[in-house]
PDB file of C-alpha atoms in Angstrom:
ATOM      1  CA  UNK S   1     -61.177 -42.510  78.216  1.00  0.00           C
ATOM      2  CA  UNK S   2     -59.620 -39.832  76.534  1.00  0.00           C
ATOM      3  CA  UNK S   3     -59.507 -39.146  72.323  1.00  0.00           C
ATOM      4  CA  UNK S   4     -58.693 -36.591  70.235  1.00  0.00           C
ATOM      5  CA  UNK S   5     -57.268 -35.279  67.049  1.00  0.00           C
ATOM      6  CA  UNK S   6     -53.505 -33.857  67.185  1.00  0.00           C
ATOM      7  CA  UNK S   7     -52.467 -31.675  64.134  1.00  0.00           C
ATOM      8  CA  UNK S   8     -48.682 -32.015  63.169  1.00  0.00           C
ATOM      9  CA  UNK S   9     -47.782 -28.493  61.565  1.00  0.00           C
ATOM     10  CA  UNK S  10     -44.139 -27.767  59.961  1.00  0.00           C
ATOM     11  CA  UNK S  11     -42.099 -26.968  57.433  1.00  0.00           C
ATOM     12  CA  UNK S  12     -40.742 -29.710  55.087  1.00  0.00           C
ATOM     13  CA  UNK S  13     -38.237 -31.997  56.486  1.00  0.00           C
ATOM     14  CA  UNK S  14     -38.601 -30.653  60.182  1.00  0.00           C
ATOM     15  CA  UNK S  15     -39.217 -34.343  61.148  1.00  0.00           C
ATOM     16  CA  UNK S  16     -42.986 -34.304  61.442  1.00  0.00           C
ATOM     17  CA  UNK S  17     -43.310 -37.844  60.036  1.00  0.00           C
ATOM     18  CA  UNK S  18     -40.124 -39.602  62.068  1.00  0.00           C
ATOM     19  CA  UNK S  19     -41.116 -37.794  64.936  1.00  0.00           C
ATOM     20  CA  UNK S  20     -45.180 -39.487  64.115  1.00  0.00           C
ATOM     21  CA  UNK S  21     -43.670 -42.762  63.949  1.00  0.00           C
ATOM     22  CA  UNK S  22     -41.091 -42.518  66.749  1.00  0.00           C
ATOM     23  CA  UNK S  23     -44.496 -41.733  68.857  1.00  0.00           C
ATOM     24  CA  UNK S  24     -46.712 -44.425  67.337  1.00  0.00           C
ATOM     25  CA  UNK S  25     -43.435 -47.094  67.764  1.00  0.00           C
ATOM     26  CA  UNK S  26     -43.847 -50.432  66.069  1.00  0.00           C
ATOM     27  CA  UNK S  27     -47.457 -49.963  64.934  1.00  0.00           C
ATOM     28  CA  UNK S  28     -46.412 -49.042  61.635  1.00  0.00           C
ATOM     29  CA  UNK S  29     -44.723 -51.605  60.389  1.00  0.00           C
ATOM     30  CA  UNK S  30     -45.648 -51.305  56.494  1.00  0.00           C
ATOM     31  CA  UNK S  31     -45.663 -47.190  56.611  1.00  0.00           C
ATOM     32  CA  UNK S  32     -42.308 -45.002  56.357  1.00  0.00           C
ATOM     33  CA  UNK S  33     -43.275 -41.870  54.912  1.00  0.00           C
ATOM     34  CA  UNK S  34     -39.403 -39.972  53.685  1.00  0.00           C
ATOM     35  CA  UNK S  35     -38.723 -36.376  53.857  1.00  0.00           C
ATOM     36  CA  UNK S  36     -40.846 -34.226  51.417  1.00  0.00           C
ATOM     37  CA  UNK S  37     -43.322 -36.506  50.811  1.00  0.00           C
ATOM     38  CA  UNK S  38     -46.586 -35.797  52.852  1.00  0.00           C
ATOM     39  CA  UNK S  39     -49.005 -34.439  50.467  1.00  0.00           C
ATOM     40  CA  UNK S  40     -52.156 -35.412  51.933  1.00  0.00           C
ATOM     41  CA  UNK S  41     -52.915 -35.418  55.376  1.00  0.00           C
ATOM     42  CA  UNK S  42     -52.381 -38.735  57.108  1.00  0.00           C
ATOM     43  CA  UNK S  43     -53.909 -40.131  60.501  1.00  0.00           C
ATOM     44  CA  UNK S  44     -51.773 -42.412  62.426  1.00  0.00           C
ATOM     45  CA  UNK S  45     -53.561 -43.678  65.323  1.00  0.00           C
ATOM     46  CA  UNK S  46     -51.833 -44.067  68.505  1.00  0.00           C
ATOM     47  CA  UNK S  47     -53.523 -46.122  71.324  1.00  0.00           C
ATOM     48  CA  UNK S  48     -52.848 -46.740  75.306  1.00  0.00           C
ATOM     49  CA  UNK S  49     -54.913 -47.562  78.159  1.00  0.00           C
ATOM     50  CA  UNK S  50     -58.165 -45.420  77.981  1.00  0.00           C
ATOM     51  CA  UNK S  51     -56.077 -43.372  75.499  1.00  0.00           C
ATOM     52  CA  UNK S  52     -56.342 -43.050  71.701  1.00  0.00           C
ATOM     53  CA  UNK S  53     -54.483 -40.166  70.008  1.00  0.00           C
ATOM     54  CA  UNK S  54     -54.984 -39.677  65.994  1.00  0.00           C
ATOM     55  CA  UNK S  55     -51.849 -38.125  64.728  1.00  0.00           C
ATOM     56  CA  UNK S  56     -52.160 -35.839  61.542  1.00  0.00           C
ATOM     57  CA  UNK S  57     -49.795 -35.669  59.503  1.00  0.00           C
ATOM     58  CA  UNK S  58     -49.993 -32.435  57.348  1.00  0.00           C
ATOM     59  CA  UNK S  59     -47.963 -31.108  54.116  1.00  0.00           C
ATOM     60  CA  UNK S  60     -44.986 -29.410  54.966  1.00  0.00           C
ATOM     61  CA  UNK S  61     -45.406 -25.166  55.355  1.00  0.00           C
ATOM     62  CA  UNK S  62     -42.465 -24.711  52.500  1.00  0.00           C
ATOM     63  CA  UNK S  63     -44.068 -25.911  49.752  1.00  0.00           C
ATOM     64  CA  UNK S  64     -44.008 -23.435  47.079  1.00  0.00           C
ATOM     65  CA  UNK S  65     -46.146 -20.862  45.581  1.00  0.00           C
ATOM     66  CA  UNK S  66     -48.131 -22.764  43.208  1.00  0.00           C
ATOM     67  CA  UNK S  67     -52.024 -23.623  42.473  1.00  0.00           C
ATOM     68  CA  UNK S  68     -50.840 -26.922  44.242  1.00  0.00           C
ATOM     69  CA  UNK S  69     -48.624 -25.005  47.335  1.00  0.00           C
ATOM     70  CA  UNK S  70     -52.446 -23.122  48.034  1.00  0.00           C
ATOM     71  CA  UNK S  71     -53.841 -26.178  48.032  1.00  0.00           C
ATOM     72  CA  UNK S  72     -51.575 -27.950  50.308  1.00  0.00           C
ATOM     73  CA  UNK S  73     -51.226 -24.937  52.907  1.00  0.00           C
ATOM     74  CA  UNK S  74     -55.226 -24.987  52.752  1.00  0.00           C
ATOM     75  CA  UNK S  75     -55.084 -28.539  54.126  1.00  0.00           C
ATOM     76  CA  UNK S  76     -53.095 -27.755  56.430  1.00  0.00           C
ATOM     77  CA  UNK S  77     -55.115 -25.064  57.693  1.00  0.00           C
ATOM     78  CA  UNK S  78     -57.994 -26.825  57.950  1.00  0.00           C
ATOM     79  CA  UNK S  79     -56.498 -29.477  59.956  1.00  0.00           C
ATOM     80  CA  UNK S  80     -55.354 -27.265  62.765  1.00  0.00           C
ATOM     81  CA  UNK S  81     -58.524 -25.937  62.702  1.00  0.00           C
ATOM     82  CA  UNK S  82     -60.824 -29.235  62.631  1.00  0.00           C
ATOM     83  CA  UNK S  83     -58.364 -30.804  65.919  1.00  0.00           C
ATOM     84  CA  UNK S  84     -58.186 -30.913  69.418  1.00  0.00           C
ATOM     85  CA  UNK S  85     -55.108 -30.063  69.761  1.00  0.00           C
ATOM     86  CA  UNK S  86     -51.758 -28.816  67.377  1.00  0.00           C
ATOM     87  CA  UNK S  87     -48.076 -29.400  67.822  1.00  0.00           C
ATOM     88  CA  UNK S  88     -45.899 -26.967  66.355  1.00  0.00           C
ATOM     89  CA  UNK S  89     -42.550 -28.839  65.008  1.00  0.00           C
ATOM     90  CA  UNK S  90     -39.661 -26.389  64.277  1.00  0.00           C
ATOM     91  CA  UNK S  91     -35.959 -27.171  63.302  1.00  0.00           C
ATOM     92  CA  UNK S  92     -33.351 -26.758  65.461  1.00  0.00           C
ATOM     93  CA  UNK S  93     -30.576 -25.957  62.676  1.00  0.00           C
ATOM     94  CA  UNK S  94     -32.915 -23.222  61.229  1.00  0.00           C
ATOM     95  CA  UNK S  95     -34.568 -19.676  61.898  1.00  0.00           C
ATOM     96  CA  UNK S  96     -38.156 -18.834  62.091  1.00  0.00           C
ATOM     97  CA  UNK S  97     -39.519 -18.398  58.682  1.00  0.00           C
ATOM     98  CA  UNK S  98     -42.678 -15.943  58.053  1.00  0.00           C
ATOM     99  CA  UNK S  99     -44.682 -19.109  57.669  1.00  0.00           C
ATOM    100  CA  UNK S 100     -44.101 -20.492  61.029  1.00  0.00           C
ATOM    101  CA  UNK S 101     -44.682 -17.298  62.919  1.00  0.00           C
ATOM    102  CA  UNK S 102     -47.685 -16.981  61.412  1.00  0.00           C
ATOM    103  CA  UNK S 103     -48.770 -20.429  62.379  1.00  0.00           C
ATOM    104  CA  UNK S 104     -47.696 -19.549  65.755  1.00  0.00           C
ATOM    105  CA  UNK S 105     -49.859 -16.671  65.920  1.00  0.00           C
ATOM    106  CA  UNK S 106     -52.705 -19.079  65.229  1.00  0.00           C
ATOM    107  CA  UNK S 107     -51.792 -21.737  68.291  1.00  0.00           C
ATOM    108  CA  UNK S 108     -53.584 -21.785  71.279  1.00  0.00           C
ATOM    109  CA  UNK S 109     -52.203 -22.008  74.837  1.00  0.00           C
ATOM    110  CA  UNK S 110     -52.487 -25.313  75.282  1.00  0.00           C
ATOM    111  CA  UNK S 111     -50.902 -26.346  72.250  1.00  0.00           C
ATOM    112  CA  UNK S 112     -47.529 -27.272  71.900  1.00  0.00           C
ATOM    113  CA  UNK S 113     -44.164 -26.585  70.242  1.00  0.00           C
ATOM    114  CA  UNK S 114     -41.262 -28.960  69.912  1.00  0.00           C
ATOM    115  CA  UNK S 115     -37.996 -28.255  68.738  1.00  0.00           C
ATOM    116  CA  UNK S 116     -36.555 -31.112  67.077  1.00  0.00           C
ATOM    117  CA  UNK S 117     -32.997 -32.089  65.641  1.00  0.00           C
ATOM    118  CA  UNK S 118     -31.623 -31.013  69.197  1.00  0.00           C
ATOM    119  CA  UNK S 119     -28.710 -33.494  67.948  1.00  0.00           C
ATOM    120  CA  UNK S 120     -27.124 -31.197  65.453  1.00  0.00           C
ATOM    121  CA  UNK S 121     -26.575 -28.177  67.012  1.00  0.00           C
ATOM    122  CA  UNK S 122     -24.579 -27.111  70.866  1.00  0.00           C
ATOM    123  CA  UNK S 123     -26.881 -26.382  73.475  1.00  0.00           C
ATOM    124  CA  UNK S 124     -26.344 -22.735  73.586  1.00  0.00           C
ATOM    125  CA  UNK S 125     -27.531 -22.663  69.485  1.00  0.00           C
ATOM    126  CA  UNK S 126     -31.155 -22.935  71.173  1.00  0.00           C
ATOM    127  CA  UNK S 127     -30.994 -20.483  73.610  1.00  0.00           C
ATOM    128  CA  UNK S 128     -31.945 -17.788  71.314  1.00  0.00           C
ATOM    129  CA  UNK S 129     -34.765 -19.616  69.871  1.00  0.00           C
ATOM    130  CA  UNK S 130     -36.486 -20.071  72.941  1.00  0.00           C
ATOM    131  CA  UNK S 131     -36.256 -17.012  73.926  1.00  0.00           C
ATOM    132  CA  UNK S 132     -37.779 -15.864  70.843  1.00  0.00           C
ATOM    133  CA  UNK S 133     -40.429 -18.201  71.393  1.00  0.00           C
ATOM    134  CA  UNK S 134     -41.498 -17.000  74.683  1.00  0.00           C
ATOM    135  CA  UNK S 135     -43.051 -14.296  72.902  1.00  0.00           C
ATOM    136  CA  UNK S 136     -45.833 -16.685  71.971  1.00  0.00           C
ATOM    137  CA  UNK S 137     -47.950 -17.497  75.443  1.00  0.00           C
ATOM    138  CA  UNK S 138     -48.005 -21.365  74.730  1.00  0.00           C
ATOM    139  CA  UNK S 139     -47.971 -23.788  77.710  1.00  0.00           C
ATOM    140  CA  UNK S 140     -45.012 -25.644  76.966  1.00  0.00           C
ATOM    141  CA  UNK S 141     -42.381 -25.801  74.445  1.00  0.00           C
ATOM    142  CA  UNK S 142     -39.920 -29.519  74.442  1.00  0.00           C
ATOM    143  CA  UNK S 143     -37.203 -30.450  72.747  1.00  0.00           C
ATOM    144  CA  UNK S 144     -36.838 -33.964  70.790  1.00  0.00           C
ATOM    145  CA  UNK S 145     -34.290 -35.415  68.547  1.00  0.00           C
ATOM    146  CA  UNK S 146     -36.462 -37.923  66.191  1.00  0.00           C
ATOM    147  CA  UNK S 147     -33.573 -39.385  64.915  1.00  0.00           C
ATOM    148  CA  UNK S 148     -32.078 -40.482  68.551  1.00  0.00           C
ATOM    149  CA  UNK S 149     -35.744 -41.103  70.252  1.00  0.00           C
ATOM    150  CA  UNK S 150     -34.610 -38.272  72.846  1.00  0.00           C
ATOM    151  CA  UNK S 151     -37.713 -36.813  74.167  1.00  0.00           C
ATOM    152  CA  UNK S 152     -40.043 -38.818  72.031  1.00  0.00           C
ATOM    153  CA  UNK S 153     -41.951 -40.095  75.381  1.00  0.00           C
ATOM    154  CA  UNK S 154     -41.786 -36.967  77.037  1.00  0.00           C
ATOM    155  CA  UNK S 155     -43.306 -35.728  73.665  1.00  0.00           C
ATOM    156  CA  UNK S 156     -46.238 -38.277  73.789  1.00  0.00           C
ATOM    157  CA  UNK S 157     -47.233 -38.039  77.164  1.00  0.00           C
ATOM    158  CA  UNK S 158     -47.501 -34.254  76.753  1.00  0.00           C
ATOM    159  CA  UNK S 159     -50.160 -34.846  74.387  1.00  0.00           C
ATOM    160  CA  UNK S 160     -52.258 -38.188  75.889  1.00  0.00           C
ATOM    161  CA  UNK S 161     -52.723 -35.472  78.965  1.00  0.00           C
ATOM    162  CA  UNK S 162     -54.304 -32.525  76.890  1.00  0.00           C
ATOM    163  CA  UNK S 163     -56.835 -34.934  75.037  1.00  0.00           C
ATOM    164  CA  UNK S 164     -59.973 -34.560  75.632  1.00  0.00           C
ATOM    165  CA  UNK S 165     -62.460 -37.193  77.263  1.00  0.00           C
ATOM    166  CA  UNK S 166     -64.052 -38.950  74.700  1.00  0.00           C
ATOM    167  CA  UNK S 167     -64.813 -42.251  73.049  1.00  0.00           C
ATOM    168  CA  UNK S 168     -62.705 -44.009  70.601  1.00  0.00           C
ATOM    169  CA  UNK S 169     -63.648 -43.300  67.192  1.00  0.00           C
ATOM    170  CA  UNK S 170     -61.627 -46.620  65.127  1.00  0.00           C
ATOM    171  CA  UNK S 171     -61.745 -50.025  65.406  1.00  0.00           C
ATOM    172  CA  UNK S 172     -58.894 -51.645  67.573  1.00  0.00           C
ATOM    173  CA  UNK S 173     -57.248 -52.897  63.955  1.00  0.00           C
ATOM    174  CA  UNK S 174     -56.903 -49.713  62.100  1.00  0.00           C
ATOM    175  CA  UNK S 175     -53.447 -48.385  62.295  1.00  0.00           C
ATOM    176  CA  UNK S 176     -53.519 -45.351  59.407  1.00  0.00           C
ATOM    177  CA  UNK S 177     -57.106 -43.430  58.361  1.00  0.00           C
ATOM    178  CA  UNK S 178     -56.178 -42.837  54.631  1.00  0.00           C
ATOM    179  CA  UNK S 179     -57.955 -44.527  51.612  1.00  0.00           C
ATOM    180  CA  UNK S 180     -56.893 -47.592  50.831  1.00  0.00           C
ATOM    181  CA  UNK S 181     -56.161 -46.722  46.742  1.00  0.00           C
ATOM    182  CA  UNK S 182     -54.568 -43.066  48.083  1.00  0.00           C
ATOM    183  CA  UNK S 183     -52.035 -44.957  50.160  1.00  0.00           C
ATOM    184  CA  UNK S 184     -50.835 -47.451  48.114  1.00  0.00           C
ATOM    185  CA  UNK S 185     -50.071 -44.233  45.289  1.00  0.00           C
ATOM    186  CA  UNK S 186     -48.205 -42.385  48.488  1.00  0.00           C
ATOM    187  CA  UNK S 187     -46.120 -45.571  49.108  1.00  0.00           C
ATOM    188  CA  UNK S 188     -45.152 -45.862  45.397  1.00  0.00           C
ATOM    189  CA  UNK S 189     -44.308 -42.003  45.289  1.00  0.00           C
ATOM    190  CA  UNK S 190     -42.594 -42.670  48.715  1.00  0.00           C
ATOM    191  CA  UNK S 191     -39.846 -45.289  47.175  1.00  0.00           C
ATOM    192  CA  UNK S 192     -39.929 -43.178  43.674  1.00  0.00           C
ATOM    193  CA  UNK S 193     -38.514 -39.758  45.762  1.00  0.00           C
ATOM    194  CA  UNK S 194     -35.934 -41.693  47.935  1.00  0.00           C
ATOM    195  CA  UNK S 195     -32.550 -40.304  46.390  1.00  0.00           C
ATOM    196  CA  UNK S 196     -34.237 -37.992  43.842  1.00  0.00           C
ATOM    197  CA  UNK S 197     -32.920 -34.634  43.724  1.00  0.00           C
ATOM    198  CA  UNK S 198     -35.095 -31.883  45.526  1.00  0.00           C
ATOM    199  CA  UNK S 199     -36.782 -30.210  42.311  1.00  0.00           C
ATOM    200  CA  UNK S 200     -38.616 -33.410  41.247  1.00  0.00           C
ATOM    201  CA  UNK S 201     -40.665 -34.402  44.624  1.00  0.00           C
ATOM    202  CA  UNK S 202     -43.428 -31.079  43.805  1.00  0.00           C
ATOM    203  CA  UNK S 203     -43.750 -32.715  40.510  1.00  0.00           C
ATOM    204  CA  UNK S 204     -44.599 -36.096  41.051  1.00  0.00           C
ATOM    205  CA  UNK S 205     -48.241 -37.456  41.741  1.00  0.00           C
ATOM    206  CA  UNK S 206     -48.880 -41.119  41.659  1.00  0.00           C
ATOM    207  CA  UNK S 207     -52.529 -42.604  41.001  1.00  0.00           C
ATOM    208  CA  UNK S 208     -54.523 -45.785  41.629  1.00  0.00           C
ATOM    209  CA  UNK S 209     -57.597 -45.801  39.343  1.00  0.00           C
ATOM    210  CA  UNK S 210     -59.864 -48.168  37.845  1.00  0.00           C
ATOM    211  CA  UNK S 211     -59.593 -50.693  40.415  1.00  0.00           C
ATOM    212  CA  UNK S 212     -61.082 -52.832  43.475  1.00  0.00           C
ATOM    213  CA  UNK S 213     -59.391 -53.564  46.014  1.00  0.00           C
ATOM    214  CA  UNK S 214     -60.178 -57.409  45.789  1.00  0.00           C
ATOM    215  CA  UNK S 215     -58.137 -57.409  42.800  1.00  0.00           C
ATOM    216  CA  UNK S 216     -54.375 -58.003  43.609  1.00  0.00           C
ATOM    217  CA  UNK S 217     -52.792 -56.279  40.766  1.00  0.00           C
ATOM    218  CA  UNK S 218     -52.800 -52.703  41.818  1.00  0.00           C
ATOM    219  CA  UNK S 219     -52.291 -49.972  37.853  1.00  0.00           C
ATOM    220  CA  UNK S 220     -50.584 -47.269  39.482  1.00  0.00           C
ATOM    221  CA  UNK S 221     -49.924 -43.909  36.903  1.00  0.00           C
ATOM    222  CA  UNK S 222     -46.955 -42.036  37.761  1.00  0.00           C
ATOM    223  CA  UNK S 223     -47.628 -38.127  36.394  1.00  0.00           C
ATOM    224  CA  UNK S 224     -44.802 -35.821  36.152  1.00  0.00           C
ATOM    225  CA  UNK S 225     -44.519 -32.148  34.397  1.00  0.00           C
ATOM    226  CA  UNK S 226     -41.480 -32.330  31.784  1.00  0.00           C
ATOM    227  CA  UNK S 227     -40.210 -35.214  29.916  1.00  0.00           C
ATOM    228  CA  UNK S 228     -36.888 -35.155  31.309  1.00  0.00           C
ATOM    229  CA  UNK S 229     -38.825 -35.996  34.720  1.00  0.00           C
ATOM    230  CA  UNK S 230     -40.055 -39.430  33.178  1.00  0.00           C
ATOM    231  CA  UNK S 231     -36.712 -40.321  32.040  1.00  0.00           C
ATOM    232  CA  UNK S 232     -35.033 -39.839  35.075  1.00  0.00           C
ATOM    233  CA  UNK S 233     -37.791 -41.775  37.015  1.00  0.00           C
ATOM    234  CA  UNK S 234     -37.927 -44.237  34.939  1.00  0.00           C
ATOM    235  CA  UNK S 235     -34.063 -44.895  34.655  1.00  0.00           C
ATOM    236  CA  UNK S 236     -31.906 -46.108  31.841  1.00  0.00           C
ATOM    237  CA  UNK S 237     -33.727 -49.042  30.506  1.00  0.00           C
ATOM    238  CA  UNK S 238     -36.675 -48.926  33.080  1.00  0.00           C
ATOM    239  CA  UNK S 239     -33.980 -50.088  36.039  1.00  0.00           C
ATOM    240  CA  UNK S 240     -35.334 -47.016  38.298  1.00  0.00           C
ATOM    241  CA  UNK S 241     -38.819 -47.877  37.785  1.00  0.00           C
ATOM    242  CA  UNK S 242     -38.258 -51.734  38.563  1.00  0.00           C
ATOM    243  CA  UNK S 243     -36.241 -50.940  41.210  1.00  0.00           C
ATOM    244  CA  UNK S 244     -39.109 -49.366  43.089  1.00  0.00           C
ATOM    245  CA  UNK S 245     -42.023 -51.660  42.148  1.00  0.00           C
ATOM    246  CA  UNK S 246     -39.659 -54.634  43.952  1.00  0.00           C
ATOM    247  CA  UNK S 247     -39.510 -51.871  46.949  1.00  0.00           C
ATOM    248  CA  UNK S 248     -43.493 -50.948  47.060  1.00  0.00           C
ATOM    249  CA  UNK S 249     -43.883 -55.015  46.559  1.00  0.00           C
ATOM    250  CA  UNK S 250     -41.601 -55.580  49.751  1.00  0.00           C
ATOM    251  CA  UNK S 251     -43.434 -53.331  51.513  1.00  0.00           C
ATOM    252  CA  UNK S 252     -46.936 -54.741  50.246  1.00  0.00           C
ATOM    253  CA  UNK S 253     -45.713 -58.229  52.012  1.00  0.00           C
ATOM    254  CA  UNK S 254     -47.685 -59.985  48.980  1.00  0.00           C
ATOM    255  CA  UNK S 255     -51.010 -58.925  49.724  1.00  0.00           C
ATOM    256  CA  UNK S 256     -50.853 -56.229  46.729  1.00  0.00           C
ATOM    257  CA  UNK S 257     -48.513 -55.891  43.465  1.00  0.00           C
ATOM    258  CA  UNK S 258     -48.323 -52.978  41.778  1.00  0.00           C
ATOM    259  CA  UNK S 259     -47.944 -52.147  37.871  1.00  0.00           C
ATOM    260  CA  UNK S 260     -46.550 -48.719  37.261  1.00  0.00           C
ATOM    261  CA  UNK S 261     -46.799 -47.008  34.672  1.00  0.00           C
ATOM    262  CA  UNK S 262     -45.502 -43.163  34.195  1.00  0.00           C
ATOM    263  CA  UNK S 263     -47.027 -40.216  32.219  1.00  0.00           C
ATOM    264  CA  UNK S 264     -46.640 -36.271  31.487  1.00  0.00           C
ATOM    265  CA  UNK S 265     -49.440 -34.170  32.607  1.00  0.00           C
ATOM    266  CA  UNK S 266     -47.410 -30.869  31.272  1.00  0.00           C
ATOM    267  CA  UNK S 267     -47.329 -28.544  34.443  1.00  0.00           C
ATOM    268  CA  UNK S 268     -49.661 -30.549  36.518  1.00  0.00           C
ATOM    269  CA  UNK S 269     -49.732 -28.378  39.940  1.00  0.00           C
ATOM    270  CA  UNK S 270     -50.588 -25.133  38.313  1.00  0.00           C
ATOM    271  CA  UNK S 271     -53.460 -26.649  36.369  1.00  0.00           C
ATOM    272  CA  UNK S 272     -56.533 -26.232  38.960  1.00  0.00           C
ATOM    273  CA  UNK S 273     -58.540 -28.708  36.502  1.00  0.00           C
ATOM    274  CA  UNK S 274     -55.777 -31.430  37.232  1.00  0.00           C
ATOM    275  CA  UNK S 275     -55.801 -30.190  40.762  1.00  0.00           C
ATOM    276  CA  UNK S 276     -59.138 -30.923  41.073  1.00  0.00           C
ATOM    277  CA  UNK S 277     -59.190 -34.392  39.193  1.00  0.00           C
ATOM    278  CA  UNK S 278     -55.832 -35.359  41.446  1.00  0.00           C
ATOM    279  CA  UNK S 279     -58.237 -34.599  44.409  1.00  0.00           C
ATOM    280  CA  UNK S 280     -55.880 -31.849  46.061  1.00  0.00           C
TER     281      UNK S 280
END
């Protein structure tokens, strides 16, 4: 059979994660991951015939020029470098940033680029960009609208046939390689950022400590940098904050319930000792 490792590289709300679970269909029924909220680098395993392909999702390329930022851009570097293969995902509404050419310099032939949001822009808006992508001597560059499904399974079977031959390396249940604790605090920061304005996702990290997971109840700190933040997440009269532990519980489909609880770690992501004790 053939297994492997793909690496999905981009800037913040290119579409890496709608295009990951446009590819992996309806295996991920309990994981939507919104825009600007990858932090961590999540596997998403994707399985055929004689085919399984690990999907990594990586922190966006945009994210700042913070302690945290170096961290993040680190993990995505070391994700390229630890796959079998990387796919490049670049916006079709937007110009090459420094970033992504200097990703690009990085790829290797056989990797691949796809242009997605194809959707929001004429035909002859892309012209350009592919011609300034032939610079790069990749095999193959596709377009995909994530939103619309258009060229998702051209996308996928592009990369089942560049995997290597290997064995498979997870059981036939496991659907997302992420620790158990670390996901549930990415699904509770995942309904806390939908509808937030764009300044506070950087400054929100969400934490599951001091438990097993045989114990239902899941204590789940919410850390932000400036008071203001806690107020706003927590809404007038804590409506915000039960809002969302209703959402993560939905989502949970009563095998879990959270308790949430948020603090002020006063600026967090430039504080290498929090870095550190956040595990970035």
């Amino acid at each position: 059979m053939q297994s492997g490792f793909v690496a999905i590289v981009g800037r913040t709300n290119v579409g890496k994660s709608s295009l990951i679970n446009s590819i992996a269909a309806a295996q991920l029924s309990t994981v939507s991951w919104h825009k600007n909220t990858t932090r961590r680098a999540v596997r998403v395993i994707v399985r055929e015939p004689e085919i399984e392909m690990v999907l990594v999702d990586t922190p966006g390329l945009d994210v700042g020029h913070d302690q945290l930022a170096a961290r993040l851009f680190a993990v995505t570097e070391g994700e390229m470098d630890g796959a079998d293969l990387t796919l490049m995902v670049l916006d079709a509404t937007k110009p090459l940033s420094d970033r992504e050419r200097a990703i690009l310099d990085r790829l290797h032939p056989e990797d691949l680029v796809v242009i997605n949001k194809i959707d929001l822009v004429a035909p002859g808006v892309l012209l350009p960009k592919l011609d300034e992508l032939s610079r790069w001597d990749l095999s193959e560059y596709l377009l995909a609208s994530a939103k619309r499904g258009d060229g998702v399974v051209a996308l996928r079977q592009a990369l089942s046939q560049r995997l290597p031959e290997g064995e498979a390396m997870y059981d036939a249940e496991t659907k997302v390689d992420l620790p158990l604790r670390i996901w549930l605090g990415e699904v509770v920061r995942d309904e806390l950022l939908n509808g937030l304005r764009d300044e506070v996702p950087h400054s929100v990290e969400c934490r599951v400590v001091d438990w097993d997971d045989d114990e239902d109840e899941v204590p789940v700190t919410i850390y932000v940098e400036r008071d203001s933040q806690k107020g706003i997440l927590i809404g007038e009269g804590g409506a915000r904050l039960r809002s969302v532990r209703r959402r993560v519980n939905r989502r949970l489909r009563g095998r879990y319930r959270v308790r949430l609880e948020v603090k002020v770690a006063k600026e967090w992501s430039r504080d290498a000792s929090r870095l550190d004790e956040f595990e970035f």
